[in-house]
XYZ file of C-alpha atoms in Angstrom:
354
model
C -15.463 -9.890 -12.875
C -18.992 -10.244 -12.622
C -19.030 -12.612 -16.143
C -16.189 -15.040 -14.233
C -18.095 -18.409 -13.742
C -17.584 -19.374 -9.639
C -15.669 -22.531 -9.487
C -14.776 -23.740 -5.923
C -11.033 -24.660 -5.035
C -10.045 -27.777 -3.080
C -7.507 -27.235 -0.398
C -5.184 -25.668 -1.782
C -7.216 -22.690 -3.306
C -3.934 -20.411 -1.139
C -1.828 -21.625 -3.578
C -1.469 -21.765 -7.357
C -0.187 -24.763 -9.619
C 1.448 -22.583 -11.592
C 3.346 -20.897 -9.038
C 4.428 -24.206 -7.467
C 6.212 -25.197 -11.272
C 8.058 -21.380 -10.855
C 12.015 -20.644 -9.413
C 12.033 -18.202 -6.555
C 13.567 -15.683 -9.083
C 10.158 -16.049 -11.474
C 7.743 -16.242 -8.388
C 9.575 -12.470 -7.054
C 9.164 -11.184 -10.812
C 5.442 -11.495 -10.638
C 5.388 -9.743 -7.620
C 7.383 -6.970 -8.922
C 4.982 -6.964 -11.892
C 2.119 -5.971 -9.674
C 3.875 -2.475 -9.025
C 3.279 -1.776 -12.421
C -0.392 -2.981 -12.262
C -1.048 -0.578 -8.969
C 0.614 2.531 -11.258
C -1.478 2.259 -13.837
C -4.365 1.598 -11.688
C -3.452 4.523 -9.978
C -2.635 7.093 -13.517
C -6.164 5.550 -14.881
C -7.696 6.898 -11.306
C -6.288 10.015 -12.028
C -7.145 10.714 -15.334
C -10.799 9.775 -14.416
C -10.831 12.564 -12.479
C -10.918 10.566 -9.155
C -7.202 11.705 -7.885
C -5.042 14.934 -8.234
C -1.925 13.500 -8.723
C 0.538 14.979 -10.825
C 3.797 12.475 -10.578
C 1.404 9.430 -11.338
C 2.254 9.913 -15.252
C 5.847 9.710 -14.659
C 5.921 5.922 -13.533
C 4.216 4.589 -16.337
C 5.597 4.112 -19.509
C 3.019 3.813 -22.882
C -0.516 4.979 -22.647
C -3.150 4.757 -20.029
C -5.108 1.342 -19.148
C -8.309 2.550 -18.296
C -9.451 0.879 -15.633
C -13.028 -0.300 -14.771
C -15.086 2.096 -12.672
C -14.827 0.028 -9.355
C -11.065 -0.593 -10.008
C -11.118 3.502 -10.427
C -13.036 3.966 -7.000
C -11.096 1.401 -5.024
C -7.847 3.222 -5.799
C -9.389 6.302 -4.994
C -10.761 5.132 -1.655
C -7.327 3.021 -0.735
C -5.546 6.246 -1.722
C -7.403 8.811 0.358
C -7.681 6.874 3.437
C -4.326 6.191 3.766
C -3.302 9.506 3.024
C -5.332 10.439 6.282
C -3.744 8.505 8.490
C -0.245 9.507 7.240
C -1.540 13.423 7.288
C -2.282 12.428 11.050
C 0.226 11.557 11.704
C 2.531 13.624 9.735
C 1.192 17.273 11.187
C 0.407 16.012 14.855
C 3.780 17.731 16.352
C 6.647 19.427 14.572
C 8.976 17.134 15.928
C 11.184 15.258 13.548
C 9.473 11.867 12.761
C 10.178 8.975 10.114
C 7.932 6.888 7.222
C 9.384 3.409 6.135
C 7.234 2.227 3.000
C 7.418 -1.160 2.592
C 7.305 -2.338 -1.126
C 6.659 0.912 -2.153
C 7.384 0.429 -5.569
C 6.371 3.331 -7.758
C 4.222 4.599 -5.237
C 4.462 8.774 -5.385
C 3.224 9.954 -1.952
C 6.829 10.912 -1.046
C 6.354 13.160 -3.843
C 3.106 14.557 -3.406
C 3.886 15.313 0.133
C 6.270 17.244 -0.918
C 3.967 19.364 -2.514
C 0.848 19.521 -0.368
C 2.937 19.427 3.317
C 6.528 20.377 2.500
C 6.922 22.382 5.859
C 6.369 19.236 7.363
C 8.796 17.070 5.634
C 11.322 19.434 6.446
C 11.333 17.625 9.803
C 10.599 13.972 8.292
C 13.037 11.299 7.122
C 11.360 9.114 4.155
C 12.486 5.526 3.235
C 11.113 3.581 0.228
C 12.347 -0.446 0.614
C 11.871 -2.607 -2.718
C 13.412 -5.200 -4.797
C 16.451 -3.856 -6.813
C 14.651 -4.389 -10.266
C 11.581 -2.019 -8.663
C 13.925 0.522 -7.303
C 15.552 0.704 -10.522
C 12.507 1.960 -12.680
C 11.804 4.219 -9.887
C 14.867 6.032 -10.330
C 15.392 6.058 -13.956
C 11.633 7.540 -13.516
C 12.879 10.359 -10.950
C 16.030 11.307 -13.117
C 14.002 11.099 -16.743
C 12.581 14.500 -16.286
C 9.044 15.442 -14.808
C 6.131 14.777 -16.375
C 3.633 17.587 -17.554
C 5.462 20.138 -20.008
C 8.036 20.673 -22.289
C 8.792 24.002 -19.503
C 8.803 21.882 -16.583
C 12.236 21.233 -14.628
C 14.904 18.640 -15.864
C 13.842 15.972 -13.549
C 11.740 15.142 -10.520
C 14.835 14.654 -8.071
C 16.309 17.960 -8.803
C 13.139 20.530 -8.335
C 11.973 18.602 -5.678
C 14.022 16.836 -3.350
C 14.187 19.072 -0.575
C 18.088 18.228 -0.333
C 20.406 16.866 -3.531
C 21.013 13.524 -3.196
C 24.130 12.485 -1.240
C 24.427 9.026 -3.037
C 22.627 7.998 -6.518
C 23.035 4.607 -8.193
C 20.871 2.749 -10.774
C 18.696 1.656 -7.894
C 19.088 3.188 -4.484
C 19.465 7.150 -3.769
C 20.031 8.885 -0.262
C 19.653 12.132 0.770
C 19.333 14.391 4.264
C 15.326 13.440 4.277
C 14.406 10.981 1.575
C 16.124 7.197 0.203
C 15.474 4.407 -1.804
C 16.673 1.160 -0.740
C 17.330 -1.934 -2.634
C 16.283 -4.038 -0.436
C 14.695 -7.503 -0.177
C 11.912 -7.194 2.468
C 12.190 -10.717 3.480
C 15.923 -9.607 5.247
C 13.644 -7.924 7.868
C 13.222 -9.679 10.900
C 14.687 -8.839 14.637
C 18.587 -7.639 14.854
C 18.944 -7.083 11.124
C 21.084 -4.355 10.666
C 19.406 -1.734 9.789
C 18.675 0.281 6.172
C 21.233 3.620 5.627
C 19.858 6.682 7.295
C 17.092 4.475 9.150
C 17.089 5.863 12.961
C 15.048 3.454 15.126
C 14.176 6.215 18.048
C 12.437 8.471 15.827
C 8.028 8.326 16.135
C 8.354 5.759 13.010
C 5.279 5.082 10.713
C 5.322 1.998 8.453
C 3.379 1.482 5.175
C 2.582 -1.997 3.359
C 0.049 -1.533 0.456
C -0.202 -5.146 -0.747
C 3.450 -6.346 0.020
C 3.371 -8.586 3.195
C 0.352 -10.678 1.461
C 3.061 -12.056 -0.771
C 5.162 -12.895 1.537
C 4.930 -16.335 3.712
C 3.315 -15.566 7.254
C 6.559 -16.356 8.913
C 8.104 -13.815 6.822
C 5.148 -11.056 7.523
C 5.194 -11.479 10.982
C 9.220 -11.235 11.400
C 8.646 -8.107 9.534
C 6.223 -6.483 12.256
C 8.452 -8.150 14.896
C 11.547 -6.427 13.504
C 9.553 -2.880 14.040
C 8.082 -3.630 17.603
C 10.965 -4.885 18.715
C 14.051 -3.134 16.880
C 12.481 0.494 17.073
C 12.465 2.093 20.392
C 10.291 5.221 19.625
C 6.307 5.060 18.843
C 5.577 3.132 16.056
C 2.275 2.784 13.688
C 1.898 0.386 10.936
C -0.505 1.188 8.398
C -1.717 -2.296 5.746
C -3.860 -2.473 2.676
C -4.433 -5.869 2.056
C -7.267 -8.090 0.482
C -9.238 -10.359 2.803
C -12.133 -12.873 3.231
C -10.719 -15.472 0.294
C -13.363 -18.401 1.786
C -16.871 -17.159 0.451
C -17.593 -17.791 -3.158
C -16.617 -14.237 -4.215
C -12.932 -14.447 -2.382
C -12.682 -18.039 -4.190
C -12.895 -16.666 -7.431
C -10.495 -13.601 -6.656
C -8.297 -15.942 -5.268
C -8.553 -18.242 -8.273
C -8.345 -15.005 -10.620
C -4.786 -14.042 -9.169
C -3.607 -17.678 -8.883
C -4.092 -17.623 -12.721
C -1.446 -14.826 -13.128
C 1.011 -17.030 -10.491
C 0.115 -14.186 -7.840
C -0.517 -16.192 -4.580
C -1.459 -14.647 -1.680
C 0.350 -16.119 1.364
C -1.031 -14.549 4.371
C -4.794 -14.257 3.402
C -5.841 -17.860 4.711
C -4.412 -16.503 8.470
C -5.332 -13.011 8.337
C -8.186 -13.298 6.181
C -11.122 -11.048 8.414
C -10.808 -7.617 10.029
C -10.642 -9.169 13.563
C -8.049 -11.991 12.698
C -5.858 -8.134 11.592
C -6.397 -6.652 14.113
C -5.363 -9.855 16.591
C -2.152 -9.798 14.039
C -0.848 -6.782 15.068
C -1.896 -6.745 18.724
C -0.102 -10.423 19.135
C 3.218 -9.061 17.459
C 3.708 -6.208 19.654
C 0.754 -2.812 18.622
C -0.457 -2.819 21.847
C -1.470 0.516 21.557
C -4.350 -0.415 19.260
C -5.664 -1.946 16.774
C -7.898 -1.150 14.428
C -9.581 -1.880 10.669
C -11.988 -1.313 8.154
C -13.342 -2.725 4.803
C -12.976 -0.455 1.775
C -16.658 -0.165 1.366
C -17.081 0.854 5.231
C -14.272 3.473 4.090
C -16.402 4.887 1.469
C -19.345 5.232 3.278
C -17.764 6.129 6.448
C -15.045 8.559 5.984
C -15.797 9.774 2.495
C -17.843 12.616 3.472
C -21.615 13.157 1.496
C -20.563 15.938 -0.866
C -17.384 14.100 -2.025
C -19.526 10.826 -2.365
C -21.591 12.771 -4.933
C -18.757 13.913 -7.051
C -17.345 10.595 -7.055
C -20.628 9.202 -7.966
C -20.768 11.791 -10.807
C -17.471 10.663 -12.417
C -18.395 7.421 -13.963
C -21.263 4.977 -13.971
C -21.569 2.387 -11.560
C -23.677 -0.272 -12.815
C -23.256 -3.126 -10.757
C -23.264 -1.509 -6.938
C -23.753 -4.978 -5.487
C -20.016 -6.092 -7.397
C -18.814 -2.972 -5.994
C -19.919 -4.211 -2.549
C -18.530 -7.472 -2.809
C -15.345 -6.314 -4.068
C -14.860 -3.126 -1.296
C -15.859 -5.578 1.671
C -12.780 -8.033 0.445
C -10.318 -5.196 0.767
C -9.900 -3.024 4.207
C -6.991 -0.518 5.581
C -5.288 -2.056 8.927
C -3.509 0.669 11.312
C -1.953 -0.284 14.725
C 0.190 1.785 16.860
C 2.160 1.373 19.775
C 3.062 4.973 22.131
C 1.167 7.762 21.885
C 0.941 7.966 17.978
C 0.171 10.598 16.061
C -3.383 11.205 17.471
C -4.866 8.032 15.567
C -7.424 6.514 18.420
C -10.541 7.687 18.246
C -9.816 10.000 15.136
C -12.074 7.943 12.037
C -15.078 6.407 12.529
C -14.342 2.747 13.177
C -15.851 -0.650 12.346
C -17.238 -2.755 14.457
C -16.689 -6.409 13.266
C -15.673 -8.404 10.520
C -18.412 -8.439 7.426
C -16.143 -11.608 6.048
């Protein structure tokens, strides 16, 4: 990145000529082609050494992209901190709760929570919501077979679905505690009916890595309308989403992406911690509101020892890139009830740095 001349977009540096010239159908297909960008992102972070994460091998198909080492360490950082707010909220009570994952693509944290806290998603209902064409690889990926050895179990649904699955198509599955749903997110919005299996009382946590950034900010916000409004029990909404696209670096990011027809819709409104945190305070997370860059993340709840491991990994030549490129990412978490012991849990920045 650091080799990318900067050149400085006009007015409409949000939006890309090339996605203007596209049909809605191509425009969704290069949004469903970043799911396969974040899973090898994810397979290169764990073969670095950054991640333990078994199931990452078995949603991608051909060999490894290795990725550079601040790609490796933003994965690893976006990984971990999310997992502790889901951990949080996952073991504060044994009472039954619920995760909706919003565009989760061939995300495997379903899976590895089955592994790592499977007494506590014996009381947890799980719901992955993606385009059809997504949820398709995900189950032909589930049903191939799992992914280490030639001695390991026929597939990844049948060792370790906690339940066998009730219904099972080419792209959606349900079960007692876990489904897959077909979905297009932009259906969301106040008095949808809801997904199969969804139960609106339950303490629900939502999950969007990257996915309401593609979507028009009309479309976001119905989204977290549709959960503050249509969900009666505590809710918490966890983002990971880029941010800051005015400043020369976020121009060229911007322009970067726009190159590949990715647009990012929301980023000119939400595009600084505070203008997040506002977002989900204004549609209904009165509870709080709170948000972080990744490099505050890494600093900040990353604790010394693990720092130094992570530092041993790979070399890190350009620390300043790595700066520029943490502070222009950040984790957003919001909650409304008394959810999951969240406030005051992480260490918590104080203002925008973009």
């Amino acid at each position: 990145m650091s080799s990318t001349p900067l050149r400085f977009p006009g007015p409409n540096r949000f939006r890309s000529d090339k996605e203007k010239d596209q049909t809605p159908e191509a425009k969704d297909r290069v949004v469903q082609q970043t799911d396969q960008d974040a899973s090898q992102s994810r397979l290169s972070a764990v073969e670095t050494g950054y991640l333990v994460d078994p199931f990452a091998r078995a949603f991608v198909e051909g060999p490894v992209q290795k990725k550079l080492p601040l790609i490796n360490r933003g994965t690893y950082v976006r990984t971990t901190a999310i997992d502790q707010l889901v951990t949080r909220f996952l073991t504060s009570t044994s009472s039954r709760k619920q995760i909706i994952s919003l565009g989760a693509g061939s995300d495997t944290r379903y899976l590895r929570l089955l592994t790592t806290h499977r007494a506590a998603a014996a009381s947890l209902l799980y719901h992955e919501i993606d385009f059809s064409a997504v949820t398709s690889r995900k189950i032909r990926a589930l049903t191939r077979g799992a992914p280490s050895s030639p001695s390991s179990p026929s597939s990844l649904v049948s060792e370790l679905l906690l339940s066998p699955p009730t219904a099972l198509t080419d792209d959606a599955l349900a079960s007692a505690h876990y489904y897959i749903h077909p979905l297009d997110l932009r259906t969301l919005h106040p008095g949808c009916a809801l997904p199969a299996g969804v139960e609106r009382g339950l303490p629900t946590l939502f999950i969007s890595e990257c996915c309401l950034i593609y979507l028009a900010p009309q479309e976001a916000d119905a989204i977290v309308r549709w959960i503050t409004t249509d969900f009666s029990g505590d809710v918490g909404v966890v983002l990971y989403e880029p941010i800051g696209g005015e400043d020369a670096f976020g121009q060229v990011m911007v322009q970067n992406l726009a190159a590949r027809g990715i647009v990012l819709k929301t980023l000119k409104k939400y595009s600084s911690l505070e203008r997040q945190r506002e977002r989900l305070r204004v549609l209904g997370l009165v509870g709080g509101q709170e948000a972080a860059d990744v490099d505050f993340l890494y600093e900040c709840w990353v604790g010394e020892r693990e720092r130094g491991r992570i530092g041993g990994l790979e070399m890190l030549d350009e620390m300043e890139e790595w700066r520029l490129l943490a502070r222009h990412y950040c984790v957003v978490w919001g909650w409304r009830g008394g959810f999951g012991g969240w406030e005051g849990a992480w260490p918590v920045q104080g203002g925008s740095r973009v």
